[in-house]
Coordinates of C-alpha atoms in Angstrom, one line a residue:
M1 CA 118.6 142.2 88.6
Y2 CA 120.9 142.8 92.4
N3 CA 119.9 144.6 95.2
V4 CA 121.4 148.5 96.2
M5 CA 122.0 149.7 99.5
L6 CA 122.1 154.0 99.8
V7 CA 123.8 154.8 102.8
D8 CA 124.0 159.0 103.3
D9 CA 122.5 161.6 106.4
E10 CA 121.4 163.8 104.3
E11 CA 117.5 162.6 102.8
E12 CA 118.2 165.2 99.6
V13 CA 120.4 163.4 98.6
R14 CA 119.0 159.6 98.9
I15 CA 116.7 161.0 97.1
A16 CA 119.0 162.7 94.9
I17 CA 120.7 159.2 94.0
E18 CA 118.5 157.4 93.5
K19 CA 117.1 159.5 90.9
K20 CA 120.1 160.6 88.4
I21 CA 120.4 157.1 86.9
N22 CA 117.6 154.0 86.0
W23 CA 118.4 151.3 88.2
Q24 CA 116.5 148.7 86.9
D25 CA 117.9 149.4 82.9
L26 CA 120.9 148.9 84.7
G27 CA 119.9 145.7 86.1
F28 CA 119.6 147.1 89.9
N29 CA 116.9 147.7 92.2
V30 CA 116.7 149.8 95.3
V31 CA 115.7 147.8 98.0
A32 CA 116.4 150.1 101.6
T33 CA 117.9 153.5 102.9
A34 CA 119.8 154.0 105.9
E35 CA 121.1 158.1 107.0
N36 CA 123.7 156.0 109.6
G37 CA 125.8 153.2 109.7
Q38 CA 123.9 151.8 113.2
D39 CA 120.9 151.5 111.2
A40 CA 122.2 150.9 108.4
L41 CA 124.4 148.0 109.2
E42 CA 120.2 146.1 110.9
R43 CA 118.3 147.1 107.5
A44 CA 121.8 145.6 105.2
L45 CA 121.5 141.9 106.8
E46 CA 118.0 142.1 106.3
A47 CA 117.6 143.2 103.1
Q48 CA 121.3 141.3 102.0
P49 CA 122.2 143.9 99.4
D50 CA 123.7 142.6 96.4
V51 CA 125.6 146.1 96.8
V52 CA 126.2 149.2 99.2
M53 CA 126.9 153.4 98.1
T54 CA 127.2 154.7 101.4
D55 CA 128.4 158.3 102.6
I56 CA 131.8 158.8 105.2
N57 CA 130.8 161.7 107.0
M58 CA 127.8 159.9 109.3
P59 CA 125.6 160.3 112.6
F60 CA 126.6 156.9 114.6
M61 CA 128.9 155.8 113.0
N62 CA 131.4 156.7 109.9
G63 CA 130.9 154.9 106.8
L64 CA 134.6 152.7 106.9
E65 CA 132.6 151.7 110.5
F66 CA 129.3 150.4 108.6
S67 CA 131.5 148.9 105.6
K68 CA 133.7 147.2 107.1
Q69 CA 131.7 145.5 109.9
L70 CA 128.6 144.9 107.1
K71 CA 131.6 143.1 105.1
A72 CA 132.4 140.3 108.0
E73 CA 129.7 140.0 108.4
L74 CA 128.4 140.1 104.1
P75 CA 131.7 139.1 103.2
A76 CA 130.4 139.1 99.2
T77 CA 128.4 142.3 99.0
K78 CA 130.4 145.1 97.0
F79 CA 130.8 148.8 98.1
V80 CA 130.9 151.9 96.7
I81 CA 132.4 154.5 99.4
F82 CA 131.5 158.1 98.4
S83 CA 132.8 161.6 100.5
G84 CA 132.9 165.3 100.3
Y85 CA 135.9 166.3 100.8
D86 CA 139.2 164.3 99.1
E87 CA 141.1 162.8 101.8
F88 CA 144.0 160.5 101.3
E89 CA 143.4 158.5 104.4
Y90 CA 139.4 157.9 103.5
A91 CA 140.6 156.6 100.0
K92 CA 143.3 154.1 101.6
E93 CA 140.4 153.4 103.7
A94 CA 138.8 152.4 101.6
I95 CA 140.9 151.1 99.0
E96 CA 142.2 148.0 102.1
L97 CA 137.9 147.5 102.9
S98 CA 137.8 146.0 98.7
A99 CA 135.9 149.0 97.6
E100 CA 135.0 148.7 94.4
E101 CA 135.1 152.8 94.3
Y102 CA 134.9 155.6 95.9
I103 CA 134.3 159.1 94.6
L104 CA 133.7 162.3 95.3
K105 CA 130.4 164.7 95.9
P106 CA 128.7 166.2 94.4
I107 CA 128.1 162.4 92.2
D108 CA 127.9 162.9 89.3
A109 CA 124.9 161.0 86.4
D110 CA 127.1 159.8 83.9
E111 CA 129.9 158.3 86.5
L112 CA 127.2 157.0 88.4
H113 CA 126.1 155.2 85.3
S114 CA 129.4 153.9 84.7
I115 CA 130.2 152.4 88.1
F116 CA 126.9 150.9 88.2
T117 CA 127.2 149.3 84.4
R118 CA 131.1 148.1 85.6
L119 CA 128.8 146.4 88.5
K120 CA 126.4 144.7 86.7
H121 CA 129.4 143.1 84.5
T122 CA 131.1 141.8 87.5
L123 CA 128.1 140.8 89.7
D124 CA 127.3 138.9 86.4
E125 CA 130.6 137.2 85.8
E126 CA 130.6 135.8 90.1
F127 CA 127.4 134.8 89.4
D128 CA 127.5 133.4 85.8
K129 CA 131.3 131.4 87.4
R130 CA 128.4 129.8 90.5
R131 CA 126.1 128.1 88.4
N132 CA 128.6 127.6 84.6
L133 CA 127.6 124.1 84.7
Q134 CA 131.2 123.7 83.1
N135 CA 133.2 125.4 85.2
L136 CA 131.4 123.3 88.5
E137 CA 132.7 120.4 86.4
K138 CA 135.2 121.7 85.8
Y139 CA 135.5 122.2 89.7
Y140 CA 134.6 118.9 90.7
Q141 CA 137.5 117.2 88.8
E142 CA 140.2 119.0 90.2
S143 CA 138.6 120.4 93.7
F144 CA 138.9 116.7 95.9
P145 CA 142.5 114.4 95.1
F146 CA 140.9 111.1 94.9
F147 CA 143.0 109.5 98.0
R148 CA 142.8 112.0 100.0
E149 CA 139.0 112.4 99.9
Q150 CA 138.4 109.2 100.2
F151 CA 140.9 109.8 104.0
L152 CA 138.7 111.8 104.9
I153 CA 135.1 109.9 104.3
G154 CA 137.0 106.8 105.7
L155 CA 137.6 108.5 108.9
I156 CA 134.1 110.0 110.0
E157 CA 132.7 106.7 109.2
G158 CA 135.0 104.9 110.7
H159 CA 135.9 102.7 107.9
I160 CA 139.7 102.9 109.0
E161 CA 141.7 100.3 111.2
V162 CA 143.0 102.1 113.9
D163 CA 146.4 101.3 114.1
R164 CA 146.1 102.6 110.4
I165 CA 144.8 106.2 110.8
A166 CA 148.5 107.4 111.6
E167 CA 149.8 105.7 109.3
I168 CA 147.1 106.8 105.8
A169 CA 147.4 110.7 107.4
S170 CA 151.1 110.8 106.9
D171 CA 150.3 110.0 103.0
Y172 CA 147.0 112.0 102.3
G173 CA 146.5 114.2 105.8
E174 CA 149.7 115.6 107.1
D175 CA 147.5 118.8 108.3
I176 CA 144.6 117.1 109.8
K177 CA 146.0 117.6 113.2
G178 CA 144.7 119.1 116.3
N179 CA 143.7 118.1 120.1
F180 CA 140.0 118.2 119.4
Y181 CA 137.9 117.4 116.8
A182 CA 134.1 118.2 115.4
V183 CA 132.1 117.2 111.9
G184 CA 130.3 120.1 110.1
I185 CA 127.6 118.8 107.7
I186 CA 126.0 121.0 105.6
K187 CA 123.0 120.1 104.2
L188 CA 121.4 121.7 101.3
S189 CA 117.2 120.9 100.8
F190 CA 115.7 120.9 97.9
E191 CA 112.7 119.7 99.2
N192 CA 110.7 122.7 97.7
S193 CA 112.9 122.9 94.8
E194 CA 111.2 120.4 91.8
Q195 CA 112.8 121.7 88.9
F196 CA 116.6 121.3 89.8
N197 CA 117.2 117.5 88.6
T198 CA 119.3 115.3 89.8
T199 CA 122.6 117.1 88.3
D200 CA 122.1 119.9 89.7
R201 CA 122.0 118.9 92.7
K202 CA 125.5 117.4 92.8
L203 CA 126.8 120.2 90.7
F204 CA 124.8 122.1 93.3
S205 CA 127.0 120.7 96.3
V206 CA 130.3 121.2 94.7
S207 CA 129.6 124.9 94.5
L208 CA 128.1 124.6 98.1
N209 CA 131.0 123.0 99.0
Q210 CA 133.7 125.4 96.9
L211 CA 132.1 128.2 98.5
A212 CA 132.8 127.0 102.5
K213 CA 136.4 126.0 101.1
E214 CA 137.2 129.7 99.2
T215 CA 135.2 131.0 103.0
L216 CA 136.7 129.1 105.9
K217 CA 140.1 129.0 104.8
D218 CA 141.9 131.5 106.5
Y219 CA 139.3 131.0 109.2
G220 CA 141.2 128.0 111.5
N221 CA 141.9 124.4 110.1
Y222 CA 139.2 123.4 108.7
H223 CA 139.0 120.6 105.7
C224 CA 135.5 120.5 103.0
L225 CA 134.8 117.3 101.0
N226 CA 131.2 116.6 99.0
Y227 CA 130.0 113.6 100.9
L228 CA 126.3 112.1 99.6
G229 CA 125.3 115.6 98.2
N230 CA 125.5 117.3 101.2
V231 CA 129.4 119.3 102.0
I232 CA 131.2 118.0 105.4
V233 CA 133.6 120.4 107.6
L234 CA 136.3 118.7 109.9
G235 CA 137.3 121.6 112.2
C236 CA 140.0 120.4 113.5
F237 CA 140.7 122.5 116.6
E238 CA 144.5 123.6 118.8
K239 CA 141.4 124.9 122.3
E240 CA 138.4 123.7 123.3
D241 CA 136.9 126.7 122.7
E242 CA 137.2 126.9 119.4
Y243 CA 134.6 124.7 119.4
E244 CA 131.3 127.7 119.0
E245 CA 133.4 129.4 116.6
F246 CA 133.3 126.4 114.8
V247 CA 129.7 126.9 114.9
S248 CA 129.3 130.3 114.2
N249 CA 131.6 129.8 111.0
L250 CA 128.9 127.2 109.2
D251 CA 126.6 129.7 110.2
M252 CA 127.9 132.2 108.2
I253 CA 128.1 129.6 105.1
C254 CA 124.4 129.0 105.2
K255 CA 123.7 132.2 105.3
L256 CA 126.5 133.2 102.3
S257 CA 125.2 129.9 100.6
A258 CA 121.3 130.8 100.6
K259 CA 122.6 134.3 98.9
L260 CA 124.9 133.0 96.1
I261 CA 123.6 129.6 95.3
E262 CA 119.8 130.5 95.8
V263 CA 118.8 127.2 97.7
P264 CA 117.6 127.1 101.5
T265 CA 121.0 125.7 103.6
T266 CA 121.3 123.9 107.7
A267 CA 124.7 122.8 109.4
G268 CA 124.9 120.4 111.4
V269 CA 128.2 120.4 114.0
G270 CA 128.0 117.1 115.9
V271 CA 130.3 116.2 119.9
L272 CA 133.9 117.3 120.3
V273 CA 136.0 114.5 120.1
N274 CA 140.2 114.5 121.1
E275 CA 141.2 111.9 118.7
L276 CA 140.9 110.7 114.7
K277 CA 139.5 107.0 115.9
D278 CA 136.1 108.9 117.7
L279 CA 135.4 110.8 114.7
F280 CA 132.6 108.8 114.0
S281 CA 131.2 109.8 116.6
S282 CA 131.5 113.1 116.1
F283 CA 129.7 112.5 112.2
K284 CA 126.6 110.8 113.4
S285 CA 125.8 113.2 115.8
A286 CA 126.5 116.2 112.7
R287 CA 123.6 113.9 111.2
E288 CA 121.5 113.8 114.2
A289 CA 121.7 117.9 114.8
T290 CA 120.6 118.2 110.7
A291 CA 117.6 116.1 111.8
Y292 CA 116.4 119.0 113.5
R293 CA 115.4 122.1 110.2
K294 CA 111.8 120.7 110.6
L295 CA 111.8 123.1 113.6
F296 CA 113.4 126.7 113.1
D297 CA 114.5 128.1 110.6
E298 CA 116.8 126.7 107.9
N299 CA 120.3 128.7 106.5
Q300 CA 121.3 128.0 110.9
A301 CA 124.2 125.9 111.7
F302 CA 122.9 124.0 115.6
S303 CA 125.3 121.8 117.7
I304 CA 123.8 118.7 118.7
M305 CA 125.6 119.5 122.7
D306 CA 122.2 122.8 122.7
V307 CA 119.7 120.9 120.9
E308 CA 119.5 117.0 123.0
P309 CA 120.1 116.7 126.3
D310 CA 124.1 116.5 127.6
K311 CA 124.1 112.8 128.5
T312 CA 122.8 111.4 125.0
E313 CA 124.7 108.7 123.3
I314 CA 124.6 108.2 119.3
N315 CA 122.6 105.5 118.0
L316 CA 124.8 102.6 116.8
F317 CA 121.4 99.9 115.7
E318 CA 121.9 98.6 112.9
N319 CA 118.1 98.6 111.7
D320 CA 118.4 102.0 109.8
N321 CA 113.4 101.5 109.5
V322 CA 114.0 101.4 113.5
N323 CA 116.6 104.7 113.8
T324 CA 114.3 106.4 111.3
I325 CA 111.6 105.5 113.9
L326 CA 114.0 106.7 117.1
K327 CA 115.2 110.1 114.7
L328 CA 110.7 111.1 114.1
I329 CA 109.8 110.2 117.9
K330 CA 112.3 113.6 118.5
I331 CA 111.8 115.3 115.2
G332 CA 108.9 114.1 113.5
S333 CA 104.9 114.7 113.6
T334 CA 102.8 111.2 114.7
D335 CA 101.8 111.8 110.6
E336 CA 104.8 110.8 109.8
L337 CA 105.7 107.8 113.1
N338 CA 102.9 106.1 112.2
G339 CA 103.7 105.4 108.9
A340 CA 107.6 104.7 110.1
I341 CA 106.6 102.4 112.6
H342 CA 103.5 100.5 110.3
E343 CA 105.9 100.6 107.3
F344 CA 108.2 99.0 110.0
F345 CA 105.5 96.4 111.1
S346 CA 104.1 95.7 107.3
N347 CA 108.6 94.2 106.9
F348 CA 108.0 91.6 109.3
S349 CA 104.0 90.5 107.4
E350 CA 106.0 90.4 104.2
K351 CA 109.1 88.2 104.9
G352 CA 106.3 85.8 106.9
I353 CA 108.4 86.4 110.0
G354 CA 106.3 84.3 112.8
L355 CA 105.1 85.6 115.8
Y356 CA 107.7 84.6 118.6
Q357 CA 110.5 85.9 116.3
M358 CA 108.3 89.2 115.4
K359 CA 108.4 90.0 119.5
I360 CA 111.8 89.0 120.1
S361 CA 113.1 92.2 117.4
I362 CA 110.1 94.3 118.8
L363 CA 112.3 94.5 121.8
E364 CA 115.0 94.8 120.3
A365 CA 113.4 98.4 119.6
Y366 CA 112.3 98.9 122.7
F367 CA 114.5 98.5 124.3
E368 CA 116.6 101.6 121.7
V369 CA 113.2 103.1 122.9
L370 CA 113.7 103.6 125.9
K371 CA 117.2 104.4 125.9
L372 CA 115.6 107.6 123.8
A373 CA 113.2 108.1 127.0
K374 CA 115.7 107.9 129.2
N375 CA 118.4 110.6 128.1
Y376 CA 115.6 112.6 127.8
D377 CA 115.1 111.8 131.9
I378 CA 111.4 111.0 130.8
S379 CA 111.3 107.2 133.7
G380 CA 110.2 104.1 132.0
S381 CA 107.5 103.7 134.9
S382 CA 105.9 106.3 133.0
I383 CA 105.8 104.8 130.2
D384 CA 105.4 100.8 130.7
G385 CA 101.8 101.9 133.3
N386 CA 99.8 98.9 134.2
D387 CA 102.0 96.8 131.1
G388 CA 103.6 95.1 134.6
D389 CA 106.8 92.3 132.9
I390 CA 107.2 93.5 129.5
F391 CA 107.7 89.9 128.6
E392 CA 104.6 88.6 130.0
F393 CA 102.3 91.3 128.4
L394 CA 104.0 90.5 125.3
D395 CA 103.7 87.2 125.4
N396 CA 100.4 87.6 125.7
I397 CA 99.4 89.1 122.8
D398 CA 98.1 87.2 119.9
S399 CA 98.4 88.9 116.3
I400 CA 100.4 91.4 115.0
Q401 CA 98.3 94.7 114.9
E402 CA 97.9 94.5 118.8
V403 CA 101.6 94.7 119.2
E404 CA 102.1 97.8 117.1
K405 CA 99.5 99.2 118.3
W406 CA 101.1 98.8 121.6
F407 CA 104.5 99.7 119.8
L408 CA 102.5 102.6 118.3
D409 CA 101.3 103.9 121.8
K410 CA 105.2 104.1 123.6
C411 CA 106.2 105.6 120.1
F412 CA 103.4 108.3 121.1
F413 CA 104.0 108.6 124.7
I414 CA 107.4 109.8 124.7
Q415 CA 107.0 111.6 121.9
K416 CA 104.3 114.1 123.5
E417 CA 106.8 113.5 126.4
I418 CA 109.9 114.8 124.9
K419 CA 108.0 117.5 123.0
K420 CA 106.4 118.9 126.0
S421 CA 110.1 118.5 127.8
R422 CA 111.8 120.6 125.3
M423 CA 109.2 123.1 124.6
D424 CA 110.0 123.5 129.2
S425 CA 113.8 123.8 128.3
T426 CA 112.9 126.6 125.2
E427 CA 110.6 128.4 127.5
V428 CA 113.2 127.7 130.2
L429 CA 115.7 129.8 128.1
V430 CA 114.1 132.3 127.5
D431 CA 112.7 133.4 131.0
K432 CA 116.4 133.7 132.0
A433 CA 116.9 135.2 129.6
K434 CA 114.7 137.8 130.3
E435 CA 115.7 138.3 133.9
Y436 CA 119.0 138.6 132.9
I437 CA 118.3 141.3 129.2
K438 CA 116.0 142.9 132.4
E439 CA 118.4 143.3 135.2
H440 CA 121.1 144.3 132.7
F441 CA 119.6 146.6 130.1
K442 CA 121.0 149.7 131.7
D443 CA 125.2 148.2 130.8
S444 CA 125.4 149.9 127.5
D445 CA 127.8 146.5 126.3
L446 CA 124.5 144.2 126.5
S447 CA 125.0 141.5 123.5
V448 CA 123.4 138.5 122.5
D449 CA 127.5 136.8 123.3
K450 CA 126.5 138.4 126.9
V451 CA 123.1 137.1 127.2
C452 CA 125.1 133.7 126.2
S453 CA 127.8 133.2 127.6
N454 CA 125.8 133.5 130.9
L455 CA 122.6 131.4 129.7
N456 CA 125.5 128.5 128.1
V457 CA 125.0 128.8 125.1
S458 CA 125.5 129.3 121.4
A459 CA 124.0 132.9 119.8
N460 CA 122.7 130.9 117.4
Y461 CA 120.8 128.8 119.1
F462 CA 119.2 131.5 121.3
S463 CA 119.1 133.4 118.8
A464 CA 116.0 130.8 117.6
V465 CA 115.1 130.0 120.0
F466 CA 114.8 134.1 121.6
K467 CA 112.2 135.1 118.0
K468 CA 110.7 131.9 118.5
N469 CA 109.4 131.9 121.2
T470 CA 108.8 135.8 121.6
G471 CA 108.5 136.9 118.5
E472 CA 111.1 139.4 117.7
S473 CA 115.5 139.6 117.6
F474 CA 117.1 140.4 120.5
V475 CA 117.9 143.8 118.9
S476 CA 114.7 145.0 119.0
Y477 CA 113.2 143.5 122.8
L478 CA 116.1 144.3 124.5
T479 CA 115.3 147.4 122.8
D480 CA 112.1 147.2 123.4
I481 CA 113.0 146.8 127.6
R482 CA 115.7 150.5 127.5
L483 CA 113.1 153.4 125.6
K484 CA 110.4 151.7 128.0
K485 CA 112.1 152.3 130.8
A486 CA 113.1 155.7 129.4
V487 CA 109.5 156.7 129.2
E488 CA 109.0 155.6 132.5
L489 CA 111.4 158.2 133.4
L490 CA 110.3 161.1 131.7
E491 CA 107.1 160.8 133.0
T492 CA 108.3 160.0 137.2
T493 CA 111.3 162.2 137.2
D494 CA 113.4 165.5 136.4
E495 CA 116.1 163.7 134.7
K496 CA 117.5 166.0 131.4
A497 CA 117.3 163.6 128.4
Y498 CA 120.9 162.7 128.2
V499 CA 120.9 161.4 131.3
I500 CA 118.1 159.1 130.7
A501 CA 119.8 157.8 127.6
G502 CA 122.9 156.1 130.0
L503 CA 120.4 155.3 132.9
V504 CA 118.4 152.8 129.6
G505 CA 121.5 151.7 128.1
Y506 CA 123.1 153.9 125.2
D507 CA 126.3 155.8 125.8
E508 CA 125.8 158.3 123.2
P509 CA 122.5 160.7 123.6
N510 CA 121.6 161.6 120.0
Y511 CA 121.5 157.8 119.4
F512 CA 118.9 157.6 121.6
S513 CA 117.3 160.6 120.3
Y514 CA 117.4 158.8 117.7
V515 CA 116.2 155.3 118.3
F516 CA 113.7 156.7 120.9
K517 CA 111.9 159.2 117.8
K518 CA 111.9 156.2 115.5
A519 CA 109.6 154.6 118.2
Y520 CA 108.0 157.3 119.0
G521 CA 107.9 159.6 116.1
I522 CA 109.3 162.5 118.3
S523 CA 112.4 163.8 120.3
P524 CA 112.4 162.6 124.9
S525 CA 111.9 165.9 125.1
K526 CA 108.7 166.6 122.5
Y527 CA 107.9 163.4 124.6
R528 CA 107.7 165.0 128.3
Q529 CA 106.5 168.8 126.9
Q530 CA 103.6 167.0 125.8
R531 CA 103.3 164.7 128.9
E532 CA 103.0 167.7 130.7
S533 CA 101.3 170.5 128.6

């Protein structure tokens, strides 16, 4: 079953279209309707329809402009455009938008049935193409020339000798050029999808990679490859400010893949570097960024520079157990951290390592933990407490259990402080955003991008943090602020509704009335009349 959205400014037309055919028999569900392009854009981004059927002539935003904006956000969506006018320019624009059909009112039931029969066939073919295991296997064989793939993997893993990078790039990576570089990792999440076996998971990874390649090819100098069940995207930039666009494009892939592949994804983007030899650092920090999916909603992209302190150094410690502990201190639960530390200490007992050698290993691990704490401005003295000289302190401990408890307490303390620091920083960010909105809500062009530019954070990260802290989106919050101010002005002044519209950030008085009525059930003028009576 595919989802359909109907858009027309006349309610009777929407109802008539909905009743003209048996949608379910054709394989469709009407999941949303809207009466103008502005409203339709917001609803479509929530409903994620497979097909949008829209009129052209509507208030606030016409159907062609709405289709153009939605196509940029949801490139896989199909459009059926209809109009009461047989205008060549309308048809021409519809063709440029790659609309499936352009039809004239009144809409005939047989014609509508025929159109959606064809659309069902087209959508089924696209869906089967992605799910067909043979096609995916073919993609797997044909998509990645072996040597080029090995070159890219060698770059991100840091296994290619520095003086050989230019030589190998001339053979297998001539297009991998730029003044700046960054690595993004798009991670498929199968935690709640036990029905997928190992083969399916590999093929989904291939499908995601193909989707990323096809979608990103016109957005910049990007290179995609499969890597251990994930998709790696290498971005090559001429200018430093292309990095934010890179994050936004990976966010778009996450949202698109969640719909087409039906498995949640998260993208992490590593630090910006200016030489190919440093891609390993970007790759390592991208892996760190993907781990933050535990703290936010899935199907989003995050930059490591948004979620970790600017001064964080990527940990290159060789002990995988210690790296796991460091990661869990930052983003894990206390139970997960407790389990990882217990496993770390159990390895000493299982291998028969003596207490003295164990204490040396613990010191090495503890210094890595202290480095992590320093990145978050947690002082060593607050961690050490009354331990005094750490070497002397450990010398006086006589059992593995005592050392484990001591180490556990330190890690728990740092974990708690990091969570508190993160919470404080996100609250400060949201408070600053609220203050900025309060000061600039009268600006009709106020947007997420404008707020983020002022706060120096990415739009993806800001949107996730803002919604998590306030329980509502930026648009909903801004609308609420504007309408509350409008109510205040209606109650305390004699200004006309169109003047008040401008005073609260709406250039279009009719749209202000529409939004007001949607929120309060009556128009601004009737609201004032009721208050006065």
